[in-house]
Amino acid sequence: LSMREKRKAGKLDIFFNPGVHPQFAEIFNYPPKGVKYHYSMPSGDHNSEFTRKKRLVIVQTHKLGLPRISQVKNTEKYDLIYSTRGILPLNRKPWIVDIESGAAFAGLNWNNLKNPIMQKIIKRFLSSKYCKKILPQSDAAKKSLLENIDCSGFKDKIETVYLAYHTTKLKRKHSDTVRISFIGRGFYEKGGNDLQEAFKILNKKYKISLKYKGIVPEDKKLKLPNVHYLENISDPKKFYEAIFGDCDIYVQPTTVDSYGVSILEAMSTGLPIVCTDDFTLPELVEDGYNGFLVKSPIHWYDYRFDLDKYVEDVKKPHPETVKELVEKISILIENKKLRESMGKNSFKLVESGKFSIKERNKKLLKIYNEAVED
């Protein structure tokens, strides 16, 4: 079929290059009507040691001034290339690209992004007639792009498209204990230390429990019967049941997330959220509606050019963060109706709101159709 015939018939073949993060499955598993994604799912775990070392190798190449670039094979099969993670296609074919922040083009290394050679190459790609859209995953990501790259030649191509997530209705068993859950690989960076300090205070007053999924230094583990450190759970259904099903409040006082996918996952199961005001999180959590925002003294974006200083400061005590965590979590512990209403609001935002698959696909389909019009 010709492009005009395919568009008239509502059919599009799109090449998609997913990473190992689960967020990409939420795109290719739930395509807009008439869209067929062609992709090869990479193997591995995005948090594995191998993946982390691979990222470090890639960062070294970016020091030479080369952004993330790839060549898609057999493009005659596709109507459009949907590139992810700031990877710039070399193909003379219509393409769009999504980013989690402005540094995505430089492998998430902000200092490398300052390289004049890299800036020039990125601007050349994004200004080309083949680049149809640049899709930041949040308004915070869009702002970081505009602040770090001269976008004057292609500003009209930039459009925020939020990550979306499928909803999961979990039957939560009644418990007299208010159950708190947390996910975070980096103990200090994800706010695990601050949460544990808050939990120790709350534990003296309330009947509560904590499920912690992440890496915790042995000397930092709380020796309490109501604190449970979970091992890896590979089965998604069992993972959801363990972390989000047996839970009343999801808490994540992170200082390092560019999006906060685990928060979106918690919302998709109908949980109230308590998190910091870091980067994209104020777009996920509407303070007082589906949870509470806690002011953080540490925001990774402010440290993007000095990671050593960030690592130093994030390991320091944050008494104001701990105090506010105690205040906000206490409100939810004491008010079951508020917990339930905020949880319903979280679910609504994902089921039919701005983080819904329906809303995302509506935007994407319009972007796809406009991209292939030429």
Coordinates of C-alpha atoms in Angstrom, one line a residue:
L1 CA 0.0 0.0 0.0
S2 CA 1.1 3.6 -0.6
M3 CA 1.5 5.9 2.4
R4 CA -1.7 7.7 1.5
E5 CA -3.6 4.3 1.3
K6 CA -2.1 3.1 4.6
R7 CA -3.1 6.3 6.4
K8 CA -6.6 6.1 4.9
A9 CA -6.8 2.5 6.0
G10 CA -5.5 3.5 9.5
K11 CA -2.4 1.3 9.3
L12 CA 1.1 2.3 10.1
D13 CA 4.3 0.2 10.5
I14 CA 6.7 1.8 13.0
F15 CA 10.2 0.7 14.0
F16 CA 10.7 1.0 17.7
N17 CA 14.0 0.6 19.6
P18 CA 13.2 -0.3 23.3
G19 CA 15.7 -0.3 26.1
V20 CA 15.6 -2.9 28.9
H21 CA 13.5 -0.7 31.3
P22 CA 9.9 -2.0 31.8
Q23 CA 8.5 1.4 30.6
F24 CA 9.1 0.5 27.0
A25 CA 6.8 -2.6 27.2
E26 CA 4.0 -0.1 28.1
I27 CA 4.4 1.4 24.6
F28 CA 4.8 -1.7 22.4
N29 CA 2.3 -3.8 24.3
Y30 CA -0.4 -1.1 24.0
P31 CA -0.1 0.5 20.5
P32 CA -2.6 3.0 19.1
K33 CA -5.3 1.6 16.9
G34 CA -3.9 0.7 13.5
V35 CA -0.2 0.9 14.6
K36 CA 2.1 -2.1 14.4
Y37 CA 5.4 -1.7 16.3
H38 CA 8.4 -3.6 15.0
Y39 CA 11.1 -4.1 17.6
S40 CA 13.6 -6.5 19.1
M41 CA 13.4 -6.7 22.9
P42 CA 16.9 -6.4 24.4
S43 CA 17.8 -8.9 27.1
G44 CA 19.0 -8.0 30.6
D45 CA 18.1 -6.0 33.6
H46 CA 18.4 -2.2 33.5
N47 CA 19.6 -2.3 37.1
S48 CA 22.1 -5.1 36.5
E49 CA 25.9 -4.7 37.0
F50 CA 26.5 -5.5 33.3
T51 CA 24.1 -2.8 32.2
R52 CA 25.6 -0.2 34.5
K53 CA 29.1 -1.1 33.2
K54 CA 27.9 -0.8 29.6
R55 CA 26.5 2.6 30.3
L56 CA 29.9 3.7 31.6
V57 CA 31.6 2.5 28.4
I58 CA 29.1 4.4 26.4
V59 CA 29.7 7.6 28.5
Q60 CA 33.4 7.4 27.5
T61 CA 32.5 7.6 23.8
H62 CA 30.4 10.6 24.5
K63 CA 33.5 12.4 25.9
L64 CA 34.7 12.6 22.4
G65 CA 31.8 14.7 21.5
L66 CA 29.6 12.1 19.8
P67 CA 25.9 11.9 20.9
R68 CA 23.9 8.7 20.8
I69 CA 23.5 7.7 17.2
S70 CA 22.3 4.6 15.4
Q71 CA 21.5 3.2 12.0
V72 CA 18.2 1.4 11.5
K73 CA 18.3 -1.5 9.0
N74 CA 15.7 -2.3 6.4
T75 CA 13.9 0.9 6.8
E76 CA 11.9 0.3 3.6
K77 CA 9.7 -1.9 5.8
Y78 CA 8.7 1.0 8.1
D79 CA 6.7 4.2 7.7
L80 CA 8.3 5.9 10.7
I81 CA 11.2 5.4 13.2
Y82 CA 10.3 5.9 16.9
S83 CA 13.7 6.2 18.6
T84 CA 14.0 6.2 22.4
R85 CA 16.4 7.4 25.0
G86 CA 17.8 10.3 22.9
I87 CA 19.3 8.0 20.2
L88 CA 19.5 9.9 17.0
P89 CA 18.8 7.9 13.8
L90 CA 21.2 8.3 10.8
N91 CA 18.5 7.2 8.4
R92 CA 17.0 9.5 5.8
K93 CA 13.5 8.5 7.0
P94 CA 10.9 10.3 9.1
W95 CA 11.7 9.8 12.8
I96 CA 10.7 10.9 16.3
V97 CA 12.8 10.6 19.5
D98 CA 11.8 10.6 23.1
I99 CA 14.0 11.7 26.0
E100 CA 13.9 11.5 29.8
S101 CA 16.0 14.7 30.1
G102 CA 18.1 17.0 27.9
A103 CA 21.1 14.8 28.7
A104 CA 19.6 11.8 27.1
F105 CA 21.4 12.7 23.8
A106 CA 24.7 12.4 25.7
G107 CA 24.1 9.2 27.5
L108 CA 22.7 11.1 30.6
N109 CA 26.1 12.8 31.2
W110 CA 25.6 16.6 31.5
N111 CA 29.3 17.5 31.3
N112 CA 29.6 15.7 28.0
L113 CA 26.5 17.5 26.7
K114 CA 28.4 20.8 27.1
N115 CA 30.9 19.7 24.5
P116 CA 30.6 22.2 21.5
I117 CA 31.0 19.4 19.0
M118 CA 28.2 17.4 20.6
Q119 CA 26.0 20.4 20.7
K120 CA 26.5 21.1 17.0
I121 CA 25.8 17.5 16.0
I122 CA 22.7 17.3 18.2
K123 CA 21.3 20.5 16.7
R124 CA 22.0 19.4 13.2
F125 CA 20.1 16.1 13.7
L126 CA 17.1 17.8 15.5
S127 CA 16.9 20.6 12.9
S128 CA 16.9 18.1 10.0
K129 CA 13.7 17.6 7.9
Y130 CA 13.7 13.9 9.0
C131 CA 13.3 14.7 12.6
K132 CA 9.5 15.2 13.0
K133 CA 9.1 15.4 16.8
I134 CA 11.1 15.5 20.0
L135 CA 9.1 14.0 22.9
P136 CA 10.2 14.8 26.4
Q137 CA 8.6 12.4 28.9
S138 CA 7.6 15.3 31.2
D139 CA 7.5 19.1 31.3
A140 CA 10.6 18.9 33.6
A141 CA 12.4 17.0 30.9
K142 CA 11.3 19.6 28.3
K143 CA 12.6 22.4 30.5
S144 CA 15.9 20.7 31.0
L145 CA 16.2 20.3 27.2
L146 CA 15.5 24.0 26.6
E147 CA 17.9 25.1 29.3
N148 CA 20.9 23.0 28.1
I149 CA 20.6 23.0 24.3
D150 CA 19.9 25.9 21.9
C151 CA 16.5 24.7 20.5
S152 CA 15.6 27.9 18.6
G153 CA 15.9 26.0 15.3
F154 CA 13.4 23.3 16.2
K155 CA 11.4 24.5 19.3
D156 CA 8.1 23.8 17.5
K157 CA 9.0 20.1 17.3
I158 CA 9.1 19.7 21.0
E159 CA 6.0 18.2 22.7
T160 CA 5.7 16.5 26.1
V161 CA 4.2 13.0 26.0
Y162 CA 3.9 11.5 29.4
L163 CA 4.7 7.8 30.1
A164 CA 1.6 5.8 30.5
Y165 CA 0.9 2.7 32.5
H166 CA -1.7 -0.1 32.5
T167 CA -3.9 -0.3 35.6
T168 CA -4.0 -3.2 37.9
K169 CA -6.9 -3.7 40.3
L170 CA -5.6 -5.4 43.4
K171 CA -7.7 -6.7 46.3
R172 CA -6.1 -5.4 49.4
K173 CA -6.7 -7.4 52.5
H174 CA -7.8 -5.5 55.6
S175 CA -5.1 -5.0 58.2
D176 CA -5.1 -3.1 61.5
T177 CA -1.5 -2.3 60.6
V178 CA -0.9 0.5 58.2
R179 CA 1.5 -0.9 55.6
I180 CA 4.1 1.2 53.9
S181 CA 6.1 0.2 50.8
F182 CA 9.2 1.6 49.1
I183 CA 11.3 0.7 46.0
G184 CA 14.8 2.1 45.5
R185 CA 18.1 0.7 44.4
G186 CA 20.3 3.5 45.8
F187 CA 19.9 3.6 49.6
Y188 CA 20.8 7.3 50.0
E189 CA 19.9 8.6 46.5
K190 CA 16.4 7.1 46.5
G191 CA 15.8 8.3 50.0
G192 CA 15.9 5.0 51.7
N193 CA 17.9 6.4 54.6
D194 CA 15.5 9.3 55.1
L195 CA 12.5 7.0 55.0
Q196 CA 14.0 4.6 57.6
E197 CA 14.7 7.6 59.9
A198 CA 11.1 8.7 59.5
F199 CA 9.8 5.1 60.1
K200 CA 11.7 4.9 63.4
I201 CA 9.9 7.9 64.7
L202 CA 6.5 6.8 63.3
N203 CA 7.0 3.3 64.8
K204 CA 7.0 4.7 68.3
K205 CA 3.4 6.0 67.9
Y206 CA 1.6 3.9 65.3
K207 CA 1.0 0.3 64.4
I208 CA 2.8 0.2 61.0
S209 CA 5.0 -1.9 58.8
L210 CA 7.5 -1.3 56.1
K211 CA 8.3 -3.4 53.0
Y212 CA 11.6 -2.3 51.5
K213 CA 12.7 -3.4 48.0
G214 CA 16.2 -2.3 47.2
I215 CA 19.8 -2.5 48.3
V216 CA 20.5 -1.6 51.9
P217 CA 23.9 -1.6 53.6
E218 CA 23.9 -4.3 56.3
D219 CA 24.8 -1.9 59.0
K220 CA 21.8 0.3 58.0
K221 CA 19.1 -2.4 58.1
L222 CA 16.5 -1.8 60.8
K223 CA 16.4 -4.8 63.2
L224 CA 12.6 -4.5 63.6
P225 CA 10.0 -7.3 63.2
N226 CA 7.8 -5.1 61.2
V227 CA 10.4 -4.1 58.6
H228 CA 10.8 -6.5 55.7
Y229 CA 13.6 -6.4 53.2
L230 CA 12.4 -8.1 50.0
E231 CA 14.6 -10.1 47.6
N232 CA 14.2 -9.9 43.8
I233 CA 10.8 -10.9 42.5
S234 CA 11.0 -11.7 38.8
D235 CA 7.3 -12.5 38.3
P236 CA 5.5 -9.2 37.7
K237 CA 2.2 -10.4 39.2
K238 CA 3.9 -11.6 42.4
F239 CA 6.0 -8.4 42.5
Y240 CA 2.8 -6.2 42.3
E241 CA 1.1 -8.3 45.0
A242 CA 4.1 -8.2 47.3
I243 CA 4.9 -4.5 46.9
F244 CA 1.6 -2.8 46.0
G245 CA -1.1 -5.3 47.1
D246 CA -0.1 -5.7 50.7
C247 CA 0.3 -1.9 51.1
D248 CA -1.7 1.2 52.2
I249 CA 0.8 4.0 51.4
Y250 CA 3.7 4.1 48.9
V251 CA 6.6 6.4 49.9
Q252 CA 9.6 7.4 47.9
P253 CA 11.7 10.4 49.1
T254 CA 14.0 10.2 46.1
T255 CA 16.5 12.8 45.1
V256 CA 17.6 11.2 41.8
D257 CA 14.7 10.2 39.6
S258 CA 14.2 11.8 36.2
Y259 CA 10.7 10.3 36.1
G260 CA 9.7 8.0 38.9
V261 CA 8.3 5.0 37.2
S262 CA 7.8 3.1 40.4
I263 CA 5.6 5.9 41.6
L264 CA 3.5 5.6 38.4
E265 CA 3.3 1.8 39.0
A266 CA 2.1 2.4 42.6
M267 CA -0.5 4.9 41.3
S268 CA -1.7 2.4 38.7
T269 CA -2.7 0.1 41.5
G270 CA -4.6 2.8 43.4
L271 CA -2.2 3.8 46.2
P272 CA -1.7 7.3 47.8
I273 CA 1.8 8.6 47.4
V274 CA 4.2 10.5 49.6
C275 CA 7.3 11.6 47.7
T276 CA 9.7 14.5 47.3
D277 CA 9.3 17.4 44.9
D278 CA 12.2 16.2 42.7
F279 CA 12.1 16.9 38.9
T280 CA 9.1 15.2 37.4
L281 CA 7.4 14.1 40.6
P282 CA 5.3 17.2 41.1
E283 CA 3.7 16.3 37.7
L284 CA 2.9 12.8 38.9
V285 CA 1.7 13.7 42.4
E286 CA -0.7 16.5 42.8
D287 CA -0.1 17.7 46.4
G288 CA -3.3 17.0 48.4
Y289 CA -5.0 15.2 45.6
N290 CA -3.4 11.8 45.1
G291 CA -0.7 12.2 47.8
F292 CA 1.7 14.6 49.4
L293 CA 4.9 16.2 48.2
V294 CA 7.8 16.7 50.6
K295 CA 10.3 19.5 50.0
S296 CA 13.8 18.1 49.5
P297 CA 17.0 20.0 50.0
I298 CA 18.7 17.8 47.4
H299 CA 17.6 17.8 43.7
W300 CA 19.9 15.9 41.4
Y301 CA 19.3 18.4 38.5
D302 CA 21.0 21.1 40.5
Y303 CA 24.1 18.9 40.9
R304 CA 24.1 17.7 37.2
F305 CA 27.6 19.2 36.6
D306 CA 29.1 18.1 40.0
L307 CA 28.1 14.6 40.8
D308 CA 30.8 14.3 43.5
K309 CA 29.2 17.1 45.4
Y310 CA 25.8 15.4 45.0
V311 CA 27.1 12.1 46.4
E312 CA 28.6 14.0 49.3
D313 CA 25.4 15.9 50.2
V314 CA 22.9 13.1 49.6
K315 CA 24.7 11.0 52.3
K316 CA 24.3 13.8 54.9
P317 CA 21.4 13.8 57.4
H318 CA 18.3 15.6 56.1
P319 CA 16.3 16.4 59.3
E320 CA 13.8 18.7 57.5
T321 CA 13.0 16.0 55.0
V322 CA 12.6 13.4 57.8
K323 CA 10.3 15.8 59.8
E324 CA 8.1 16.4 56.8
L325 CA 7.9 12.7 55.9
V326 CA 6.7 12.0 59.4
E327 CA 4.1 14.8 59.2
K328 CA 2.7 13.7 55.8
I329 CA 2.7 10.0 56.5
S330 CA 1.1 10.6 59.9
I331 CA -1.9 12.3 58.2
L332 CA -2.5 9.3 56.0
I333 CA -2.0 6.8 58.9
E334 CA -4.6 8.6 61.0
N335 CA -7.1 9.1 58.1
K336 CA -8.2 5.9 56.4
K337 CA -10.8 7.7 54.3
L338 CA -8.2 10.2 53.0
R339 CA -5.8 7.2 52.1
E340 CA -8.6 5.6 50.1
S341 CA -9.7 8.8 48.3
M342 CA -6.2 9.7 47.4
G343 CA -5.6 6.1 46.2
K344 CA -8.7 6.4 44.0
N345 CA -7.4 9.6 42.6
S346 CA -4.0 8.0 41.8
F347 CA -5.8 5.2 40.0
K348 CA -8.0 7.7 38.1
L349 CA -4.9 9.6 36.8
V350 CA -3.6 6.4 35.3
E351 CA -6.8 4.9 34.2
S352 CA -8.3 7.9 32.3
G353 CA -6.1 10.9 33.1
K354 CA -2.9 12.3 31.8
F355 CA -1.0 9.1 32.5
S356 CA -3.5 6.8 30.8
I357 CA -2.7 4.7 27.7
K358 CA -5.7 6.2 26.0
E359 CA -4.5 9.7 26.4
R360 CA -0.9 8.8 25.4
N361 CA -2.1 6.9 22.3
K362 CA -4.3 9.7 21.2
K363 CA -1.3 12.1 21.2
L364 CA 1.0 9.5 19.6
L365 CA -1.4 8.7 16.8
K366 CA -1.7 12.4 15.9
I367 CA 2.1 12.7 16.0
Y368 CA 2.6 9.6 13.8
N369 CA 0.1 10.7 11.2
E370 CA 1.6 14.2 11.0
A371 CA 5.1 12.8 10.8
V372 CA 4.4 10.7 7.7
E373 CA 2.3 13.3 5.9
D374 CA 5.3 14.5 3.9

